[in-house]
């Protein structure tokens, strides 16, 4: 069964690329970052103390995460847009570093991957979740370029934020995601590195498709 792992830091283009490849190859796409964002939103909404493991565990026991055709649903509420806001973005690295959160998300991700062709994007897909993936790619780009891409996304949503602020946020998130103890952001030894700094999305998609079909 075909399985493709796409990892990389925030703003490296992996979600856009993975989604487009899923459409071209007619396979399932799973955005694992969205899952950590949904857990984060749930904890923020409940005002859960994120250092209180028992309290986090209670939220995890009740959580319902669904990828419906019309959006991402958290406990039956459409949170597709909300999980992309800056408050969630600024807390998600902390949440993604919690062991019990990762255990639950990884179990869900592996369950979804069972028995179907899939492309998954995240931070630990090639190194952990799908260690035996048929293909592994690691996307990267300069911090400035990644912040510019995020700025465009925010501008499209009518949200005002400065490039400097985004650069600082991204650097901080990279640092937290790469230095955490459990499954840190890392390129798998057998992953193909693609530097997307001066590439268009279509060029990146092309490189990946060619590699898969070669
Ligand atoms: O890809 P993203 O920006 O939506 O991811 C949100 C956060 O979730 C990111 O800071 C790191 C974390 N994450 C993770 O730890 N493991 C994954 N497989 C996916 C995301």
mmCIF file of C-alpha atoms and ligand atoms in Angstrom:
data_model
loop_
_atom_site.group_PDB
_atom_site.id
_atom_site.type_symbol
_atom_site.label_atom_id
_atom_site.label_comp_id
_atom_site.label_asym_id
_atom_site.label_seq_id
_atom_site.Cartn_x
_atom_site.Cartn_y
_atom_site.Cartn_z
ATOM 1 C CA UNK A 1 0.000 0.000 0.000
ATOM 2 C CA UNK A 2 1.345 3.426 -0.984
ATOM 3 C CA UNK A 3 2.272 5.671 1.949
ATOM 4 C CA UNK A 4 3.981 9.034 1.636
ATOM 5 C CA UNK A 5 5.493 10.977 4.527
ATOM 6 C CA UNK A 6 6.024 14.726 4.182
ATOM 7 C CA UNK A 7 7.784 16.437 7.059
ATOM 8 C CA UNK A 8 9.243 19.868 7.577
ATOM 9 C CA UNK A 9 9.046 23.044 9.653
ATOM 10 C CA UNK A 10 6.169 25.538 9.723
ATOM 11 C CA UNK A 11 5.631 27.284 6.391
ATOM 12 C CA UNK A 12 7.785 24.914 4.334
ATOM 13 C CA UNK A 13 4.776 24.334 2.056
ATOM 14 C CA UNK A 14 4.129 20.744 3.090
ATOM 15 C CA UNK A 15 0.361 20.991 3.662
ATOM 16 C CA UNK A 16 -0.352 22.674 0.304
ATOM 17 C CA UNK A 17 1.905 20.211 -1.491
ATOM 18 C CA UNK A 18 0.563 17.135 0.303
ATOM 19 C CA UNK A 19 -3.042 18.138 -0.379
ATOM 20 C CA UNK A 20 -2.356 18.638 -4.103
ATOM 21 C CA UNK A 21 -0.513 15.320 -4.397
ATOM 22 C CA UNK A 22 -3.372 13.512 -2.637
ATOM 23 C CA UNK A 23 -5.757 14.959 -5.243
ATOM 24 C CA UNK A 24 -3.527 14.011 -8.171
ATOM 25 C CA UNK A 25 -2.926 10.461 -6.947
ATOM 26 C CA UNK A 26 -6.480 10.099 -5.591
ATOM 27 C CA UNK A 27 -5.283 9.012 -2.164
ATOM 28 C CA UNK A 28 -6.197 10.129 1.358
ATOM 29 C CA UNK A 29 -4.512 13.207 2.824
ATOM 30 C CA UNK A 30 -3.995 13.535 6.561
ATOM 31 C CA UNK A 31 -2.917 16.872 8.063
ATOM 32 C CA UNK A 32 -1.423 15.760 11.393
ATOM 33 C CA UNK A 33 -0.572 19.334 12.420
ATOM 34 C CA UNK A 34 -4.312 20.076 12.374
ATOM 35 C CA UNK A 35 -4.796 17.311 14.943
ATOM 36 C CA UNK A 36 -2.321 18.918 17.377
ATOM 37 C CA UNK A 37 -3.993 22.259 16.692
ATOM 38 C CA UNK A 38 -7.419 20.809 17.553
ATOM 39 C CA UNK A 39 -6.127 19.410 20.847
ATOM 40 C CA UNK A 40 -4.582 22.824 21.599
ATOM 41 C CA UNK A 41 -7.844 24.645 20.839
ATOM 42 C CA UNK A 42 -9.760 22.217 23.045
ATOM 43 C CA UNK A 43 -7.327 22.802 25.954
ATOM 44 C CA UNK A 44 -7.473 26.599 25.467
ATOM 45 C CA UNK A 45 -11.284 26.602 25.311
ATOM 46 C CA UNK A 46 -11.455 24.565 28.501
ATOM 47 C CA UNK A 47 -8.811 26.792 30.136
ATOM 48 C CA UNK A 48 -6.927 23.607 31.008
ATOM 49 C CA UNK A 49 -3.604 24.023 32.787
ATOM 50 C CA UNK A 50 -1.284 22.507 30.176
ATOM 51 C CA UNK A 51 1.249 21.520 32.833
ATOM 52 C CA UNK A 52 -1.382 19.469 34.651
ATOM 53 C CA UNK A 53 -1.072 16.064 32.965
ATOM 54 C CA UNK A 54 -4.171 14.666 34.694
ATOM 55 C CA UNK A 55 -6.279 17.570 33.430
ATOM 56 C CA UNK A 56 -4.857 17.184 29.905
ATOM 57 C CA UNK A 57 -5.601 13.453 30.046
ATOM 58 C CA UNK A 58 -9.234 14.142 30.956
ATOM 59 C CA UNK A 59 -9.633 16.407 27.933
ATOM 60 C CA UNK A 60 -7.991 13.777 25.714
ATOM 61 C CA UNK A 61 -10.399 11.110 26.925
ATOM 62 C CA UNK A 62 -13.377 13.196 25.777
ATOM 63 C CA UNK A 63 -11.940 14.665 22.581
ATOM 64 C CA UNK A 64 -13.587 13.927 19.250
ATOM 65 C CA UNK A 65 -11.480 14.828 16.209
ATOM 66 C CA UNK A 66 -13.041 14.344 12.780
ATOM 67 C CA UNK A 67 -11.959 15.075 9.229
ATOM 68 C CA UNK A 68 -15.307 15.550 7.497
ATOM 69 C CA UNK A 69 -15.624 16.377 3.782
ATOM 70 C CA UNK A 70 -16.852 19.865 4.740
ATOM 71 C CA UNK A 71 -14.193 20.675 7.331
ATOM 72 C CA UNK A 72 -12.316 19.819 10.489
ATOM 73 C CA UNK A 73 -14.581 19.117 13.428
ATOM 74 C CA UNK A 74 -13.673 19.243 17.106
ATOM 75 C CA UNK A 75 -16.369 17.786 19.338
ATOM 76 C CA UNK A 76 -18.908 18.309 16.523
ATOM 77 C CA UNK A 77 -17.956 21.946 15.963
ATOM 78 C CA UNK A 78 -16.384 23.184 12.721
ATOM 79 C CA UNK A 79 -12.973 24.598 13.719
ATOM 80 C CA UNK A 80 -11.341 24.666 10.264
ATOM 81 C CA UNK A 81 -10.550 28.383 10.451
ATOM 82 C CA UNK A 82 -10.138 28.777 14.192
ATOM 83 C CA UNK A 83 -7.267 26.287 14.515
ATOM 84 C CA UNK A 84 -5.152 28.489 12.205
ATOM 85 C CA UNK A 85 -5.311 31.567 14.437
ATOM 86 C CA UNK A 86 -2.225 32.932 16.148
ATOM 87 C CA UNK A 87 -3.307 32.047 19.674
ATOM 88 C CA UNK A 88 -3.477 28.372 18.740
ATOM 89 C CA UNK A 89 -0.208 28.666 16.767
ATOM 90 C CA UNK A 90 1.563 30.139 19.776
ATOM 91 C CA UNK A 91 0.507 27.309 22.104
ATOM 92 C CA UNK A 92 0.601 24.288 19.811
ATOM 93 C CA UNK A 93 4.314 23.488 20.236
ATOM 94 C CA UNK A 94 3.855 23.224 23.978
ATOM 95 C CA UNK A 95 0.907 20.867 23.521
ATOM 96 C CA UNK A 96 2.682 18.804 20.848
ATOM 97 C CA UNK A 97 5.525 18.169 23.302
ATOM 98 C CA UNK A 98 3.238 16.408 25.824
ATOM 99 C CA UNK A 99 3.809 12.634 25.744
ATOM 100 C CA UNK A 100 0.192 11.524 26.234
ATOM 101 C CA UNK A 101 -0.987 13.918 23.517
ATOM 102 C CA UNK A 102 1.520 12.496 21.033
ATOM 103 C CA UNK A 103 0.688 8.892 21.974
ATOM 104 C CA UNK A 104 -3.008 9.446 21.290
ATOM 105 C CA UNK A 105 -2.444 11.377 18.039
ATOM 106 C CA UNK A 106 0.075 8.848 16.679
ATOM 107 C CA UNK A 107 -2.288 5.953 17.476
ATOM 108 C CA UNK A 108 -5.094 7.767 15.620
ATOM 109 C CA UNK A 109 -2.817 8.540 12.669
ATOM 110 C CA UNK A 110 -1.679 4.912 12.339
ATOM 111 C CA UNK A 111 -5.270 3.711 12.597
ATOM 112 C CA UNK A 112 -6.322 6.066 9.758
ATOM 113 C CA UNK A 113 -3.341 4.914 7.641
ATOM 114 C CA UNK A 114 -4.293 1.249 8.003
ATOM 115 C CA UNK A 115 -5.516 -0.346 4.794
ATOM 116 C CA UNK A 116 -5.543 2.749 2.578
ATOM 117 C CA UNK A 117 -3.098 4.647 0.386
ATOM 118 C CA UNK A 118 -2.208 7.825 2.232
ATOM 119 C CA UNK A 119 -0.095 10.956 2.267
ATOM 120 C CA UNK A 120 0.529 12.452 5.703
ATOM 121 C CA UNK A 121 2.290 15.655 6.594
ATOM 122 C CA UNK A 122 3.774 16.647 9.932
ATOM 123 C CA UNK A 123 7.037 16.659 11.859
ATOM 124 C CA UNK A 124 7.582 13.009 12.827
ATOM 125 C CA UNK A 125 5.882 11.083 10.030
ATOM 126 C CA UNK A 126 9.046 9.738 8.397
ATOM 127 C CA UNK A 127 10.935 9.262 11.659
ATOM 128 C CA UNK A 128 8.138 7.765 13.738
ATOM 129 C CA UNK A 129 4.503 7.536 12.604
ATOM 130 C CA UNK A 130 5.147 5.869 9.225
ATOM 131 C CA UNK A 131 8.697 4.640 9.626
ATOM 132 C CA UNK A 132 8.166 2.186 6.753
ATOM 133 C CA UNK A 133 6.581 4.738 4.397
ATOM 134 C CA UNK A 134 7.038 4.014 0.683
ATOM 135 C CA UNK A 135 8.363 7.553 0.176
ATOM 136 C CA UNK A 136 9.658 10.173 2.592
ATOM 137 C CA UNK A 137 10.261 13.832 1.847
ATOM 138 C CA UNK A 138 11.566 16.607 4.057
ATOM 139 C CA UNK A 139 10.621 20.111 2.929
ATOM 140 C CA UNK A 140 12.510 23.138 4.129
ATOM 141 C CA UNK A 141 12.860 26.842 3.271
ATOM 142 C CA UNK A 142 14.533 29.902 4.777
ATOM 143 C CA UNK A 143 12.797 31.434 7.802
ATOM 144 C CA UNK A 144 12.187 34.695 5.887
ATOM 145 C CA UNK A 145 10.514 32.884 2.998
ATOM 146 C CA UNK A 146 8.361 30.793 5.343
ATOM 147 C CA UNK A 147 7.280 33.915 7.256
ATOM 148 C CA UNK A 148 6.396 35.663 3.964
ATOM 149 C CA UNK A 149 4.179 32.707 3.007
ATOM 150 C CA UNK A 150 2.432 32.843 6.378
ATOM 151 C CA UNK A 151 1.984 36.606 6.006
ATOM 152 C CA UNK A 152 0.175 36.046 2.708
ATOM 153 C CA UNK A 153 -2.140 33.500 4.364
ATOM 154 C CA UNK A 154 -2.952 35.955 7.169
ATOM 155 C CA UNK A 155 -3.453 38.859 4.744
ATOM 156 C CA UNK A 156 -5.874 36.743 2.720
ATOM 157 C CA UNK A 157 -7.875 36.250 5.921
ATOM 158 C CA UNK A 158 -7.769 39.998 6.657
ATOM 159 C CA UNK A 159 -5.571 39.485 9.738
ATOM 160 C CA UNK A 160 -2.968 42.158 10.455
ATOM 161 C CA UNK A 161 0.431 40.961 11.617
ATOM 162 C CA UNK A 162 3.969 42.110 10.833
ATOM 163 C CA UNK A 163 6.605 40.075 9.001
ATOM 164 C CA UNK A 164 9.008 40.581 11.930
ATOM 165 C CA UNK A 165 6.493 39.160 14.362
ATOM 166 C CA UNK A 166 5.928 36.139 12.113
ATOM 167 C CA UNK A 167 9.681 35.529 11.750
ATOM 168 C CA UNK A 168 10.030 35.569 15.539
ATOM 169 C CA UNK A 169 7.028 33.239 16.000
ATOM 170 C CA UNK A 170 8.325 30.766 13.414
ATOM 171 C CA UNK A 171 11.835 30.757 14.860
ATOM 172 C CA UNK A 172 10.469 30.084 18.314
ATOM 173 C CA UNK A 173 8.214 27.287 17.064
ATOM 174 C CA UNK A 174 11.063 25.672 15.056
ATOM 175 C CA UNK A 175 13.241 25.792 18.136
ATOM 176 C CA UNK A 176 10.564 24.185 20.343
ATOM 177 C CA UNK A 177 9.607 21.535 17.752
ATOM 178 C CA UNK A 178 13.237 20.583 17.093
ATOM 179 C CA UNK A 179 14.421 20.490 20.680
ATOM 180 C CA UNK A 180 11.553 18.617 22.353
ATOM 181 C CA UNK A 181 12.345 15.244 23.884
ATOM 182 C CA UNK A 182 9.719 13.106 22.136
ATOM 183 C CA UNK A 183 9.827 12.766 18.336
ATOM 184 C CA UNK A 184 11.476 16.131 17.595
ATOM 185 C CA UNK A 185 11.292 17.675 14.130
ATOM 186 C CA UNK A 186 14.067 15.886 12.243
ATOM 187 C CA UNK A 187 14.744 14.710 8.719
ATOM 188 C CA UNK A 188 14.583 10.897 8.527
ATOM 189 C CA UNK A 189 17.844 9.335 7.295
ATOM 190 C CA UNK A 190 16.040 7.933 4.252
ATOM 191 C CA UNK A 191 14.020 11.079 3.434
ATOM 192 C CA UNK A 192 14.640 13.189 0.331
ATOM 193 C CA UNK A 193 15.371 16.815 1.220
ATOM 194 C CA UNK A 194 13.718 19.514 -0.896
ATOM 195 C CA UNK A 195 14.629 23.157 -0.273
ATOM 196 C CA UNK A 196 11.521 25.032 -1.405
ATOM 197 C CA UNK A 197 12.868 28.580 -0.780
ATOM 198 C CA UNK A 198 12.966 29.563 -4.435
ATOM 199 C CA UNK A 199 10.556 26.983 -5.819
ATOM 200 C CA UNK A 200 6.909 27.395 -6.703
ATOM 201 C CA UNK A 201 4.370 25.009 -5.188
ATOM 202 C CA UNK A 202 3.913 23.401 -8.616
ATOM 203 C CA UNK A 203 7.635 22.774 -8.940
ATOM 204 C CA UNK A 204 7.728 21.047 -5.566
ATOM 205 C CA UNK A 205 4.709 18.907 -6.491
ATOM 206 C CA UNK A 206 6.395 17.982 -9.779
ATOM 207 C CA UNK A 207 9.622 16.853 -8.069
ATOM 208 C CA UNK A 208 7.682 14.648 -5.653
ATOM 209 C CA UNK A 209 5.383 13.137 -8.292
ATOM 210 C CA UNK A 210 8.382 12.339 -10.520
ATOM 211 C CA UNK A 211 10.141 10.645 -7.641
ATOM 212 C CA UNK A 212 7.064 8.537 -6.829
ATOM 213 C CA UNK A 213 6.499 7.550 -10.434
ATOM 214 C CA UNK A 214 10.155 6.841 -11.245
HETATM 215 O O1 LIG B 1 2.034 21.813 10.533
HETATM 216 P P1 LIG B 1 1.398 22.761 11.551
HETATM 217 O O2 LIG B 1 2.065 24.100 11.616
HETATM 218 O O3 LIG B 1 -0.076 22.850 11.416
HETATM 219 O O4 LIG B 1 1.685 22.046 12.964
HETATM 220 C C1 LIG B 1 1.268 22.592 14.170
HETATM 221 C C2 LIG B 1 2.182 22.166 15.310
HETATM 222 O O5 LIG B 1 1.974 20.780 15.600
HETATM 223 C C3 LIG B 1 3.668 22.355 15.078
HETATM 224 O O6 LIG B 1 4.171 23.406 15.872
HETATM 225 C C4 LIG B 1 4.312 21.078 15.516
HETATM 226 C C5 LIG B 1 3.204 20.138 15.840
HETATM 227 N N1 LIG B 1 3.236 18.900 15.069
HETATM 228 C C6 LIG B 1 3.932 17.841 15.593
HETATM 229 O O7 LIG B 1 4.568 17.977 16.629
HETATM 230 N N2 LIG B 1 3.914 16.649 14.964
HETATM 231 C C7 LIG B 1 3.254 16.494 13.807
HETATM 232 N N3 LIG B 1 3.251 15.301 13.207
HETATM 233 C C8 LIG B 1 2.542 17.586 13.243
HETATM 234 C C9 LIG B 1 2.572 18.785 13.892
#
